[in-house]
JSON list of C-alpha atoms in Angstrom, two decimals:
[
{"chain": "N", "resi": 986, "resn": "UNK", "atom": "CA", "xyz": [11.81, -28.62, -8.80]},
{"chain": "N", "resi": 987, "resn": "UNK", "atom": "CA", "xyz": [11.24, -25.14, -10.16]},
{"chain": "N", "resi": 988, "resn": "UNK", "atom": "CA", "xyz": [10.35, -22.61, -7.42]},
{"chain": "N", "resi": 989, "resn": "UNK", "atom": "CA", "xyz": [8.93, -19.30, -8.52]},
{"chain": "N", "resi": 990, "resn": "UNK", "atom": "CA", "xyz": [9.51, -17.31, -4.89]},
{"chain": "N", "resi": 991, "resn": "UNK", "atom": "CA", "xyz": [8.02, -13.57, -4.36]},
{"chain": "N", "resi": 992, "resn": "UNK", "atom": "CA", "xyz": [7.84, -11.18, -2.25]},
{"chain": "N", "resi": 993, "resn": "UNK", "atom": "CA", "xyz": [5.24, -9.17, -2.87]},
{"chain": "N", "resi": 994, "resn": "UNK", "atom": "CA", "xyz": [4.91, -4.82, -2.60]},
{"chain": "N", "resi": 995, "resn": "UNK", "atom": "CA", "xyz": [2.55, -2.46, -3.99]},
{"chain": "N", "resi": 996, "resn": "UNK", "atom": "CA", "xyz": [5.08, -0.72, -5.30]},
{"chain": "N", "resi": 997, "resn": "UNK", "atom": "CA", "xyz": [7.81, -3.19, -5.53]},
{"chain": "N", "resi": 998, "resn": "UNK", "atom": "CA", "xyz": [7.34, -7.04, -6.05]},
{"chain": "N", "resi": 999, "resn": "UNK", "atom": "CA", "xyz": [10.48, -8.93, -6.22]},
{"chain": "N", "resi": 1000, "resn": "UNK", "atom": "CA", "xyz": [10.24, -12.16, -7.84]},
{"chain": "N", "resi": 1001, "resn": "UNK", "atom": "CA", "xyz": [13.11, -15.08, -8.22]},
{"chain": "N", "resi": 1002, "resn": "UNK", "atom": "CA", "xyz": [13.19, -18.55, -9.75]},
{"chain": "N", "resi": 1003, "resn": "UNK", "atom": "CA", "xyz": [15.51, -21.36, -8.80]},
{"chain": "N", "resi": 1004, "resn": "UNK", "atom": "CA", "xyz": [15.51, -24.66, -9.57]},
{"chain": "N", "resi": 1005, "resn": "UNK", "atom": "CA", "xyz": [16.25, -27.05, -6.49]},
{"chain": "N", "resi": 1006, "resn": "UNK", "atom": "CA", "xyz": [17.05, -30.40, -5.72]},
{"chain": "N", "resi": 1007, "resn": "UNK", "atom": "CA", "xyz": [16.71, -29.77, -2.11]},
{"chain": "N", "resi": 1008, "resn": "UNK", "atom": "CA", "xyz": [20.01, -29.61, -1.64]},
{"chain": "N", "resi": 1009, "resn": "UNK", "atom": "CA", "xyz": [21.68, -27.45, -4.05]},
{"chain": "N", "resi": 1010, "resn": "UNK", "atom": "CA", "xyz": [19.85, -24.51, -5.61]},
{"chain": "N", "resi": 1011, "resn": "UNK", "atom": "CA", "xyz": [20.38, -22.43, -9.08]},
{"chain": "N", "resi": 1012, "resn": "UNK", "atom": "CA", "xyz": [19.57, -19.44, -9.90]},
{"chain": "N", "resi": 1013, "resn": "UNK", "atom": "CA", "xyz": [17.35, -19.13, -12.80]},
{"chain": "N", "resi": 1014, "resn": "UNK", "atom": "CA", "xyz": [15.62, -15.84, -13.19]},
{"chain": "N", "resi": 1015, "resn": "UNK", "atom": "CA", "xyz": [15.50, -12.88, -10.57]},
{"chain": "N", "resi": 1016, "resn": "UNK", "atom": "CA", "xyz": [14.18, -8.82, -10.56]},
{"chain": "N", "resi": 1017, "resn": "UNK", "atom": "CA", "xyz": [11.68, -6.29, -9.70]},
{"chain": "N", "resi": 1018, "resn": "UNK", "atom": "CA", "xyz": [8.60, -5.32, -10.73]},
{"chain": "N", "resi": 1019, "resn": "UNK", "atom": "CA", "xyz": [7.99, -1.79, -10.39]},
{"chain": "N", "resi": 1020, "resn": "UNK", "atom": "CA", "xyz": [5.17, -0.08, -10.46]},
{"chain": "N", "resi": 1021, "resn": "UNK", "atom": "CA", "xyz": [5.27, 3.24, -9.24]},
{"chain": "N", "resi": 1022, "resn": "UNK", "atom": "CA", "xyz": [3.28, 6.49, -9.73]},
{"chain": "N", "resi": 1023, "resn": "UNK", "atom": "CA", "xyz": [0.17, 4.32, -11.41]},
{"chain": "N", "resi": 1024, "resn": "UNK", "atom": "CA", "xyz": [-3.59, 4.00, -9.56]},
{"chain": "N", "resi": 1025, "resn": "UNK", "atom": "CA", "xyz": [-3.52, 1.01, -7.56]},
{"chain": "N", "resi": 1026, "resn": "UNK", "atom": "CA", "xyz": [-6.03, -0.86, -9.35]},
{"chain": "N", "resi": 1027, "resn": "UNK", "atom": "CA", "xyz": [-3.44, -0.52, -12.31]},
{"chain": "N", "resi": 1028, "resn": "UNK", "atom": "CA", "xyz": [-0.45, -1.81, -10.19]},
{"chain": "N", "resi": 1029, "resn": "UNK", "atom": "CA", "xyz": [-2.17, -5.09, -9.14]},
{"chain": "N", "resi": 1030, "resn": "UNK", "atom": "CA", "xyz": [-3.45, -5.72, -13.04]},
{"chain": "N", "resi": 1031, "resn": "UNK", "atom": "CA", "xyz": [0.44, -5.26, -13.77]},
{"chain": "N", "resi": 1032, "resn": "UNK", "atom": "CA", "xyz": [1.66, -7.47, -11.06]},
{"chain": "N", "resi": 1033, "resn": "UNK", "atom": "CA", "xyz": [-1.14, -9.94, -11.94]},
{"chain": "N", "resi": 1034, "resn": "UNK", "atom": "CA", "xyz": [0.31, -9.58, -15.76]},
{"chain": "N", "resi": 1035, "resn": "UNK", "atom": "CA", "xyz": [3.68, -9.68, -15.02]},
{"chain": "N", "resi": 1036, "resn": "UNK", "atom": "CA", "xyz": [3.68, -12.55, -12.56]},
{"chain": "N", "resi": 1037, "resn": "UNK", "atom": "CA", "xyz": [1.23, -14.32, -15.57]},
{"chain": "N", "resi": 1038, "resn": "UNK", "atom": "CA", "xyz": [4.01, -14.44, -17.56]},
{"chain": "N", "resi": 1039, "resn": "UNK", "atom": "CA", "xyz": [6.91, -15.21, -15.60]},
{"chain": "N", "resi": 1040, "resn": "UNK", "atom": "CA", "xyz": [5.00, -18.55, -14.81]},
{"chain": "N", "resi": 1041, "resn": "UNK", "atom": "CA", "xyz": [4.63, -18.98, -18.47]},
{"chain": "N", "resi": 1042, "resn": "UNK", "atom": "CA", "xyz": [7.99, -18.21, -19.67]},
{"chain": "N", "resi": 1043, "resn": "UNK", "atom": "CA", "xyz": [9.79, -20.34, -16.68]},
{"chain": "N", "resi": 1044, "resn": "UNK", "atom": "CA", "xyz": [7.42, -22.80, -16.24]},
{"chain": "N", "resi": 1045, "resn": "UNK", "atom": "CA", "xyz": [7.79, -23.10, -12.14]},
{"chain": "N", "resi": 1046, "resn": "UNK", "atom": "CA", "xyz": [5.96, -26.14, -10.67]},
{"chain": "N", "resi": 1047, "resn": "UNK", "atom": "CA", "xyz": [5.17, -24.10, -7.61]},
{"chain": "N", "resi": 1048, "resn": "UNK", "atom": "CA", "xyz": [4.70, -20.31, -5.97]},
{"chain": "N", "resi": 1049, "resn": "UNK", "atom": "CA", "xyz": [6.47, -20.22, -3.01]},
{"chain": "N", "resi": 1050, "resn": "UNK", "atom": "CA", "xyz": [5.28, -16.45, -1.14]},
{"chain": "N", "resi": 1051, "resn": "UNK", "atom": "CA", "xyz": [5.99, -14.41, 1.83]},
{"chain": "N", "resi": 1052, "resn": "UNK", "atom": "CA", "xyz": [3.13, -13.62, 3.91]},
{"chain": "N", "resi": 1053, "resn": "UNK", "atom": "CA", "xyz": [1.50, -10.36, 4.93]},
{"chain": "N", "resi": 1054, "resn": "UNK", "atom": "CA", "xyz": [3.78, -8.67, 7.68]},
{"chain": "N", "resi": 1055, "resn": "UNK", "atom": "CA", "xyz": [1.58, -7.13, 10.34]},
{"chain": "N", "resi": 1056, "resn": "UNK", "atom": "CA", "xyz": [2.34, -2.88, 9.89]},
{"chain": "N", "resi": 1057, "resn": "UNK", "atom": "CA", "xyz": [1.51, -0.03, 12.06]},
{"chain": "N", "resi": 1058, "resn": "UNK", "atom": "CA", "xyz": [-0.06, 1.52, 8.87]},
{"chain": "N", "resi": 1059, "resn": "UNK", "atom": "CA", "xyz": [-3.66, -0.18, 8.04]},
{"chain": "N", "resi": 1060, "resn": "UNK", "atom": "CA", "xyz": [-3.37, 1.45, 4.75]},
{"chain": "N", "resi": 1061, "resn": "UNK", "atom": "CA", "xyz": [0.06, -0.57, 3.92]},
{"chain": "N", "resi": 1062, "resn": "UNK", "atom": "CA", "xyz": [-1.05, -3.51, 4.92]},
{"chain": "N", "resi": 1063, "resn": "UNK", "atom": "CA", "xyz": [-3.92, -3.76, 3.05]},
{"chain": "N", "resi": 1064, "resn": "UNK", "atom": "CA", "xyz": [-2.42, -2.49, -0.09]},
{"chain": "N", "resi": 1065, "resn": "UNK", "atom": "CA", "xyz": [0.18, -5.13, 0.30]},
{"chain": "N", "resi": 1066, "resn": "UNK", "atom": "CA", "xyz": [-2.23, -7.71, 0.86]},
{"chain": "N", "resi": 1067, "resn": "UNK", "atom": "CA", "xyz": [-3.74, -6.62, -2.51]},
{"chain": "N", "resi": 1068, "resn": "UNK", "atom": "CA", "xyz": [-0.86, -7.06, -4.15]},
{"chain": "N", "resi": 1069, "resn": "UNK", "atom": "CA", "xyz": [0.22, -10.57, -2.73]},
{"chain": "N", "resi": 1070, "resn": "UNK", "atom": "CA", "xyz": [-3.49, -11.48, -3.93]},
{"chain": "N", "resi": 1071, "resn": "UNK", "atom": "CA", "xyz": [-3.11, -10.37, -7.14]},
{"chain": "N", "resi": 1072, "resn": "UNK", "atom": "CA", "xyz": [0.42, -12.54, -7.78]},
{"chain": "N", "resi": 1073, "resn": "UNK", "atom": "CA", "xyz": [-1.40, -15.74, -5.91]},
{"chain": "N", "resi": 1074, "resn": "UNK", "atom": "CA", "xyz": [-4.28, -15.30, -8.57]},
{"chain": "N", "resi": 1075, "resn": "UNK", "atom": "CA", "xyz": [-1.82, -15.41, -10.91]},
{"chain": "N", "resi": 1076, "resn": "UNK", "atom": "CA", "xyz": [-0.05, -18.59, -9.94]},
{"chain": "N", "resi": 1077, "resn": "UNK", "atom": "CA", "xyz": [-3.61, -20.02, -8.92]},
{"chain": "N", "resi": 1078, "resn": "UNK", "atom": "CA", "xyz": [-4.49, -19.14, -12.47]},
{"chain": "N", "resi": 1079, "resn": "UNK", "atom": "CA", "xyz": [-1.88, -21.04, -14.12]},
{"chain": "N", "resi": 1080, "resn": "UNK", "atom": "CA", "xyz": [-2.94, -24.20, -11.88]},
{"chain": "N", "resi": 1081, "resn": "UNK", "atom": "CA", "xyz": [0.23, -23.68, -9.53]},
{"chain": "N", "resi": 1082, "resn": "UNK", "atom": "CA", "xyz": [0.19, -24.77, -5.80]},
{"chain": "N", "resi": 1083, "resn": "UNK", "atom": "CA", "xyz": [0.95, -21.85, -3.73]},
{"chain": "N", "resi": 1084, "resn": "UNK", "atom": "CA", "xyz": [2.77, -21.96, -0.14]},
{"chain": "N", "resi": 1085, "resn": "UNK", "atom": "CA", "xyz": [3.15, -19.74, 2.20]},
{"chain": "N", "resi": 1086, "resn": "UNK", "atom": "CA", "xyz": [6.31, -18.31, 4.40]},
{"chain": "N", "resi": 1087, "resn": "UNK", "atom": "CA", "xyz": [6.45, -16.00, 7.37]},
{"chain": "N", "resi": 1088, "resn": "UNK", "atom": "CA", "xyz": [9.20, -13.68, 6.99]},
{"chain": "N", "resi": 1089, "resn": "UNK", "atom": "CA", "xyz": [10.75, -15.25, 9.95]},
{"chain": "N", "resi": 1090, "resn": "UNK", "atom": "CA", "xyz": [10.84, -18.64, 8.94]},
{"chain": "N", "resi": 1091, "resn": "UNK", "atom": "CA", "xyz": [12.11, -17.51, 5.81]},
{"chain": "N", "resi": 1092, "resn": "UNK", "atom": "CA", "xyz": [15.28, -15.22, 7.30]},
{"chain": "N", "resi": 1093, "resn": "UNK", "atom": "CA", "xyz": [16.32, -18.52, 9.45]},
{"chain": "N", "resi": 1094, "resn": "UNK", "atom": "CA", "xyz": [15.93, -20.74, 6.22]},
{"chain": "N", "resi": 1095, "resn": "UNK", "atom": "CA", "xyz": [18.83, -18.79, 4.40]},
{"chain": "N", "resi": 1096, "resn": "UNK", "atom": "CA", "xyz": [20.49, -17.22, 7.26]},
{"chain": "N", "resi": 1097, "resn": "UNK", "atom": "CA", "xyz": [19.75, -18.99, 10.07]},
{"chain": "N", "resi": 1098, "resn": "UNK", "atom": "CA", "xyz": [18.39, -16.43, 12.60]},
{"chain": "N", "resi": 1099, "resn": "UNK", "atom": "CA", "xyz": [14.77, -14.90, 11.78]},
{"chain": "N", "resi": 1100, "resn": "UNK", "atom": "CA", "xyz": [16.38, -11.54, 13.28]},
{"chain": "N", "resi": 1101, "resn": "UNK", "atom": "CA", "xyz": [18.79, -11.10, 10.01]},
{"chain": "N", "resi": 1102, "resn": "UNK", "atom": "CA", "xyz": [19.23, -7.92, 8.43]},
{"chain": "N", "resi": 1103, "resn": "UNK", "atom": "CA", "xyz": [18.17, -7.33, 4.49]},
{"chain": "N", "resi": 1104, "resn": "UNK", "atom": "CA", "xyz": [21.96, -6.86, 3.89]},
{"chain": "N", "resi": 1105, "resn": "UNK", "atom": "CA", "xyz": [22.44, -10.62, 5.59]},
{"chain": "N", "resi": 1106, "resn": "UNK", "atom": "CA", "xyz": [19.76, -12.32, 3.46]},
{"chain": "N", "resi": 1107, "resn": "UNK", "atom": "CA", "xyz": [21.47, -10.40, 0.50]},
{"chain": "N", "resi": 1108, "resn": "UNK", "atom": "CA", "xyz": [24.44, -12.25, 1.31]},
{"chain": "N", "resi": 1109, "resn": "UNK", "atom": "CA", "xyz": [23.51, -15.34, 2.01]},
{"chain": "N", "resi": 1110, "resn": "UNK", "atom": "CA", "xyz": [21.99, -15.34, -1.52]},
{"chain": "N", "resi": 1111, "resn": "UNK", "atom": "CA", "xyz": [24.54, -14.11, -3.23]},
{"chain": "N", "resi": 1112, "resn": "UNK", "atom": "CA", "xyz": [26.47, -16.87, -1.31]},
{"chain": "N", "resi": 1113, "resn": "UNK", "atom": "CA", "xyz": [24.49, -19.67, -1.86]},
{"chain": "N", "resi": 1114, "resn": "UNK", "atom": "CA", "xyz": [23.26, -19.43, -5.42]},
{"chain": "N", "resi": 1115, "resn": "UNK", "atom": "CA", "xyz": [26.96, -18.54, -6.41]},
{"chain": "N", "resi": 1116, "resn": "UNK", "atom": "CA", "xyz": [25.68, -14.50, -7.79]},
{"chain": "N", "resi": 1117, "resn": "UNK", "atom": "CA", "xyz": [28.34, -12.32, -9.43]},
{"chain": "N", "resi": 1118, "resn": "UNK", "atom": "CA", "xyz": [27.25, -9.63, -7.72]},
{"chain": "N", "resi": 1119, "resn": "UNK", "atom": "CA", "xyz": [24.35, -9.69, -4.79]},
{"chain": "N", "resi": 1120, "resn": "UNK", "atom": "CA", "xyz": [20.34, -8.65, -5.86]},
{"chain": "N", "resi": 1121, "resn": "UNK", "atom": "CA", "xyz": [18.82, -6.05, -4.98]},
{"chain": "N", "resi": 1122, "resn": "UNK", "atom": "CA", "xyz": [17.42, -6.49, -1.67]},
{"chain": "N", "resi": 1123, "resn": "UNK", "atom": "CA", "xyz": [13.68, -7.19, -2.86]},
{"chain": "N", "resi": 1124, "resn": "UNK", "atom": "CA", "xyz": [15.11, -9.64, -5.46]},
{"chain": "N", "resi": 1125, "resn": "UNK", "atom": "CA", "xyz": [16.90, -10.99, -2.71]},
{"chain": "N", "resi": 1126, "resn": "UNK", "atom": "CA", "xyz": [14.04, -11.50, -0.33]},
{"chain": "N", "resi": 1127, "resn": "UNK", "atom": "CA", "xyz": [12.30, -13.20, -3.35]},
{"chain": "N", "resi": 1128, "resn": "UNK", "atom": "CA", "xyz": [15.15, -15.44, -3.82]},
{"chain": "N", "resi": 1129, "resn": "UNK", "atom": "CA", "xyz": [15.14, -16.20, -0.30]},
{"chain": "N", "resi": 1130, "resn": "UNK", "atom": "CA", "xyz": [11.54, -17.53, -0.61]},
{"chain": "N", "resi": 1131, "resn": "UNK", "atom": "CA", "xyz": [11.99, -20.04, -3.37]},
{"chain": "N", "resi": 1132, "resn": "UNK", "atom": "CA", "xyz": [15.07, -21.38, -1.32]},
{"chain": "N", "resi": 1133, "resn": "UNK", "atom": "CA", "xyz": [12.88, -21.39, 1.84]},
{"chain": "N", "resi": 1134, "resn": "UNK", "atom": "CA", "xyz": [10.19, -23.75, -0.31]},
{"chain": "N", "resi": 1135, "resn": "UNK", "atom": "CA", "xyz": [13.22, -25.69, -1.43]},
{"chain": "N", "resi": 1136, "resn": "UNK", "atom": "CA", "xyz": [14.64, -26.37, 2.20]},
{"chain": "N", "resi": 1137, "resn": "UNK", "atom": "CA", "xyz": [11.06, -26.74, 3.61]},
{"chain": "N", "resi": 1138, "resn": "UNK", "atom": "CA", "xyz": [10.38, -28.81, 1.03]},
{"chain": "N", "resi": 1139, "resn": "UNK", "atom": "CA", "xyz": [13.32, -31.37, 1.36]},
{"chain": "N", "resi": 1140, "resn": "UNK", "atom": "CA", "xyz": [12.90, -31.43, 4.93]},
{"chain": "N", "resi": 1141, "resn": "UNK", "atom": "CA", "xyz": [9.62, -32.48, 4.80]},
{"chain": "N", "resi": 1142, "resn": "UNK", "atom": "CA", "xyz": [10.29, -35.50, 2.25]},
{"chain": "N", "resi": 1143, "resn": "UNK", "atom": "CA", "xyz": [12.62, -36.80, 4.79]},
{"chain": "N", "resi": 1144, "resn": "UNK", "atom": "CA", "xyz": [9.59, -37.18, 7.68]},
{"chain": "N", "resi": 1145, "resn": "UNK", "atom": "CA", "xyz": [7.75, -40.86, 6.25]},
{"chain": "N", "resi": 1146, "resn": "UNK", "atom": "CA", "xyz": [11.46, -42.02, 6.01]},
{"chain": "N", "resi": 1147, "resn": "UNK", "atom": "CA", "xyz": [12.35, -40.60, 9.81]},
{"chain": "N", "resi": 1148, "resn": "UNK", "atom": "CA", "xyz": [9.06, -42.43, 10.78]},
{"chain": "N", "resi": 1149, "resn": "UNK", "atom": "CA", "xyz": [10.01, -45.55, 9.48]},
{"chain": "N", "resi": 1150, "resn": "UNK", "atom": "CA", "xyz": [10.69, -47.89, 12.71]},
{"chain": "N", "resi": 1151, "resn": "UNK", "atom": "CA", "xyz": [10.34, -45.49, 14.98]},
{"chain": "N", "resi": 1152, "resn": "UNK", "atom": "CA", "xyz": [8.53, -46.89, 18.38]},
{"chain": "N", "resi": 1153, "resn": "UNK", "atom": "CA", "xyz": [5.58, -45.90, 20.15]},
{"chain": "N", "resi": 1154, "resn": "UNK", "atom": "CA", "xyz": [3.39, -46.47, 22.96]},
{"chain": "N", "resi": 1155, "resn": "UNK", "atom": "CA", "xyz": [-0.72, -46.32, 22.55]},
{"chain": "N", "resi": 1156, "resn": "UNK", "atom": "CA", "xyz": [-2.79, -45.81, 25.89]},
{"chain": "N", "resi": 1157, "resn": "UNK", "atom": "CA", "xyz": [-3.38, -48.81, 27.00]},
{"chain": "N", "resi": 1158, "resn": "UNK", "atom": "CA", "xyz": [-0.90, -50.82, 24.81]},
{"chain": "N", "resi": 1159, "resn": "UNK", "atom": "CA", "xyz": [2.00, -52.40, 25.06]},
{"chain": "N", "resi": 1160, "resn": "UNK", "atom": "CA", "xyz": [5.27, -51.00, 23.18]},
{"chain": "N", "resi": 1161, "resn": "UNK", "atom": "CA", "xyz": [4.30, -51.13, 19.12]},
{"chain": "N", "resi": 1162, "resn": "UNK", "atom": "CA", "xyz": [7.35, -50.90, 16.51]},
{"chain": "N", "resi": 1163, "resn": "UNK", "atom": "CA", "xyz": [5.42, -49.03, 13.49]},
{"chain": "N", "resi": 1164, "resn": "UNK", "atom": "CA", "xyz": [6.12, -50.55, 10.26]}
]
């Protein structure tokens, strides 16, 4: 599976592709888009854009993206939830599903604490999808994303098969083997 993985900024959005079996990972694609200094109705057509074409040049099956982090600053927060709107569109657009990851949940995918530092996750990444040298830490947190999908993903394949014979008990019943 092709995982497109972003986390989004208004004036940063980090974006990484890997491609994922579940159980190993490569790196594909991974950067930044920047856009600083520009009105912010011009930022989240650029993000839109450049997001647009990342899904057409790699051809991901899915967006895998970090959700909003509650901030102190209303202002912030909004203006990142613009832009994380403006790179769902853009998956949306290109008829991608879209899932969602809290940032803790995605720190204890690749590190395994949802307490770990931006210099951990960088690690980890670097680690895990064998990088010469380790991302930038938004690239990073991007990357850490589309491996969070990946694990999330595999995991959750594995549930009809953990199901299978397992017994249970319905009010009222008598022991029932599920088949």
């Amino acid at each position: 599976m092709r995982i497109l993985g972003i986390d989004p900024g208004s004036l940063i959005t980090g974006f990484g592709i890997v491609d994922s079996d579940g159980r190993r990972s490569v790196h594909v694609h991974s950067g930044c888009i920047r856009v600083k200094g520009e009105d912010l109705v011009v930022r989240l057509a650029r993000i839109f854009d450049e997001i647009s074409l990342l899904v057409e040049t790699h051809r991901p099956e899915v967006l895998a993206i970090e959700q909003v982090f509650v901030s102190r600053n209303p202002s912030s927060a909004l203006k990142l939830g613009q832009a994380r709107g403006a790179a769902i569109c853009a998956g949306v657009r290109a008829g991608l599903p879209v899932s969602e990851y809290s940032p803790t949940s995605i720190k204890q995918a690749v590190v395994g604490t949802g307490a770990a530092s931006k210099e951990q996750v960088q690690h980890m990444i670097t680690m895990i999808l064998s990088l010469k040298d380790a991302p930038a830490a938004d690239q990073a947190d991007a990357l850490a994303v589309a491996l969070c999908h990946a694990h999330t993903q595999a995991t959750v394949s594995q549930i009809p098969e953990a199901l299978q014979g397992l017994s249970f008990r319905t009010r009222g019943s008598r022991r029932r083997t599920r088949r």
